[in-house]
């Protein structure tokens, strides 16, 4: 019962913050409300017993990306002017509503068959924390997921070094 109450507290806060991000003209307040939205999504992950996803949500989205947005906004000139009026507001609204109608139509008309015979890498109880089981699935020597995980980390490191080299001020 407490999980349902937590969900019904977090869900309206998340939807309200997301709407405020879209509708506010003050970009700094919109970024702060986006961080609030990230935190409430992490709270909803916690209500779903997805503690690993909640931790990743807080560390990466609310922490890293949120702070990056705040720094980018603070370093931008003419912060007080806000977002300029855009003459494409009405066409953008129409396109967004068409995309929404298409998504709703696809969701309603699709026959959502359930998948029953999927084998899991690690058997996991329903109401237990997921972090240990995810670690076992990734790093267990018999499953062989360590090498792809390390290859992905090296690839991300190479992309980061490449981005730094491209942005570096040539003087």
Coordinates of C-alpha atoms in Angstrom, one line a residue:
X1 CA 0.0 0.0 0.0
X2 CA 2.8 2.4 0.8
X3 CA 4.4 1.8 -2.6
X4 CA 1.1 2.8 -4.3
X5 CA 0.9 5.9 -2.2
X6 CA 4.5 6.8 -3.1
X7 CA 3.7 6.2 -6.8
X8 CA 0.6 8.5 -6.7
X9 CA 2.7 11.2 -5.0
X10 CA 5.6 10.9 -7.4
X11 CA 3.6 10.6 -10.7
X12 CA 1.8 14.0 -10.5
X13 CA 5.0 15.7 -9.5
X14 CA 6.8 14.1 -12.4
X15 CA 4.1 15.0 -14.9
X16 CA 3.8 18.6 -13.6
X17 CA 7.6 19.1 -13.7
X18 CA 7.7 17.7 -17.2
X19 CA 4.9 20.1 -18.4
X20 CA 6.6 23.0 -16.6
X21 CA 9.9 22.2 -18.5
X22 CA 8.1 22.5 -21.8
X23 CA 5.9 25.5 -20.9
X24 CA 8.2 27.8 -18.9
X25 CA 10.0 30.6 -20.7
X26 CA 12.7 30.9 -18.0
X27 CA 15.3 28.4 -19.2
X28 CA 17.1 28.2 -15.8
X29 CA 13.9 27.2 -13.9
X30 CA 13.1 24.8 -16.7
X31 CA 16.4 23.1 -16.2
X32 CA 15.8 22.9 -12.4
X33 CA 12.4 21.3 -13.0
X34 CA 14.0 18.9 -15.4
X35 CA 16.3 17.8 -12.6
X36 CA 13.2 17.4 -10.4
X37 CA 11.6 15.3 -13.1
X38 CA 14.8 13.1 -13.2
X39 CA 14.6 12.6 -9.4
X40 CA 10.9 11.6 -9.5
X41 CA 11.6 9.1 -12.3
X42 CA 14.3 7.6 -10.0
X43 CA 11.7 7.5 -7.2
X44 CA 9.3 5.6 -9.5
X45 CA 12.1 3.2 -10.3
X46 CA 12.4 2.6 -6.6
X47 CA 8.7 1.8 -6.3
X48 CA 9.2 -0.8 -9.1
X49 CA 12.1 -2.5 -7.2
X50 CA 14.6 -1.4 -9.8
X51 CA 17.2 0.0 -7.5
X52 CA 20.0 -0.2 -10.0
X53 CA 18.1 1.9 -12.5
X54 CA 17.2 4.4 -9.8
X55 CA 20.9 4.8 -8.9
X56 CA 21.9 5.2 -12.5
X57 CA 19.0 7.7 -13.0
X58 CA 20.3 9.8 -10.1
X59 CA 24.0 9.6 -10.9
X60 CA 23.8 10.1 -14.6
X61 CA 20.7 12.0 -15.4
X62 CA 20.0 14.1 -12.3
X63 CA 23.7 14.4 -11.4
X64 CA 25.8 14.6 -14.5
X65 CA 23.4 15.8 -17.2
X66 CA 21.5 18.1 -14.9
X67 CA 24.6 19.8 -13.7
X68 CA 25.9 20.0 -17.3
X69 CA 22.7 21.8 -18.3
X70 CA 22.9 24.2 -15.4
X71 CA 26.6 25.0 -16.3
X72 CA 25.7 25.5 -19.9
X73 CA 22.8 27.8 -19.1
X74 CA 24.9 29.8 -16.6
X75 CA 27.7 30.3 -19.2
X76 CA 25.2 31.4 -21.9
X77 CA 24.8 35.1 -22.5
X78 CA 21.5 36.9 -22.3
X79 CA 20.0 34.6 -19.7
X80 CA 17.4 37.1 -18.6
X81 CA 15.8 37.4 -22.0
X82 CA 14.5 33.8 -21.9
X83 CA 13.5 31.8 -24.9
X84 CA 12.7 34.0 -27.9
X85 CA 9.2 33.7 -29.4
X86 CA 9.1 31.2 -32.2
X87 CA 6.7 31.5 -35.1
X88 CA 6.8 27.7 -35.6
X89 CA 5.0 27.1 -32.3
X90 CA 1.6 26.2 -33.9
X91 CA 3.1 23.9 -36.6
X92 CA 5.3 22.2 -33.9
X93 CA 2.2 21.6 -31.8
X94 CA 0.3 20.1 -34.7
X95 CA 3.2 17.8 -35.6
X96 CA 3.5 16.8 -31.9
X97 CA -0.2 16.0 -31.8
X98 CA 0.0 13.9 -35.0
X99 CA 2.9 12.0 -33.6
X100 CA 1.0 11.4 -30.3
X101 CA -2.1 10.2 -32.2
X102 CA 0.1 7.9 -34.3
X103 CA 1.7 6.4 -31.2
X104 CA -1.7 6.0 -29.4
X105 CA -3.1 4.3 -32.6
X106 CA -0.2 1.9 -32.8
X107 CA -0.4 1.0 -29.1
X108 CA -4.1 0.4 -29.3
X109 CA -4.1 -1.6 -32.5
X110 CA -1.1 -3.8 -31.7
X111 CA -1.8 -7.3 -30.5
X112 CA 0.5 -7.4 -27.4
X113 CA 1.2 -11.1 -27.0
X114 CA 3.0 -12.0 -23.8
X115 CA 6.4 -13.7 -23.9
X116 CA 6.6 -16.8 -21.7
X117 CA 9.7 -18.9 -22.6
X118 CA 12.5 -16.4 -22.2
X119 CA 15.6 -17.8 -20.4
X120 CA 17.3 -15.4 -18.0
X121 CA 21.0 -15.0 -17.5
X122 CA 20.4 -15.1 -13.8
X123 CA 17.3 -16.3 -11.9
X124 CA 16.1 -13.4 -9.8
X125 CA 13.4 -13.2 -7.1
X126 CA 10.6 -10.6 -7.7
X127 CA 10.9 -8.4 -4.6
X128 CA 14.6 -8.4 -4.1
X129 CA 17.2 -5.7 -5.0
X130 CA 18.4 -6.1 -8.5
X131 CA 22.0 -4.7 -8.3
X132 CA 23.7 -8.0 -7.2
X133 CA 21.9 -10.0 -9.9
X134 CA 22.8 -7.5 -12.6
X135 CA 26.4 -7.7 -11.5
X136 CA 26.3 -11.5 -11.5
X137 CA 24.8 -11.5 -15.0
X138 CA 27.4 -9.1 -16.3
X139 CA 30.6 -10.3 -14.6
X140 CA 30.1 -14.0 -14.1
X141 CA 32.9 -15.8 -15.8
X142 CA 30.7 -18.7 -17.1
X143 CA 28.3 -16.3 -18.9
X144 CA 31.1 -14.4 -20.8
X145 CA 29.7 -10.9 -20.6
X146 CA 32.9 -9.3 -19.2
X147 CA 34.6 -8.9 -22.6
X148 CA 31.7 -7.1 -24.3
X149 CA 31.4 -4.9 -21.2
X150 CA 35.1 -4.0 -21.3
X151 CA 35.0 -3.4 -25.1
X152 CA 32.1 -1.0 -24.7
X153 CA 34.0 0.9 -22.0
X154 CA 37.1 1.2 -24.2
X155 CA 34.9 2.4 -27.1
X156 CA 33.3 5.1 -24.9
X157 CA 36.8 6.1 -23.7
X158 CA 38.0 6.4 -27.3
X159 CA 34.9 8.5 -28.2
X160 CA 35.5 10.8 -25.2
X161 CA 39.2 11.3 -26.1
X162 CA 38.2 12.0 -29.7
X163 CA 35.7 14.6 -28.6
X164 CA 38.3 16.3 -26.5
X165 CA 40.8 16.4 -29.3
X166 CA 38.1 17.8 -31.7
X167 CA 37.1 20.6 -29.3
X168 CA 40.6 21.5 -28.1
X169 CA 41.4 25.1 -28.8
X170 CA 44.1 25.2 -31.4
X171 CA 46.5 28.0 -30.5

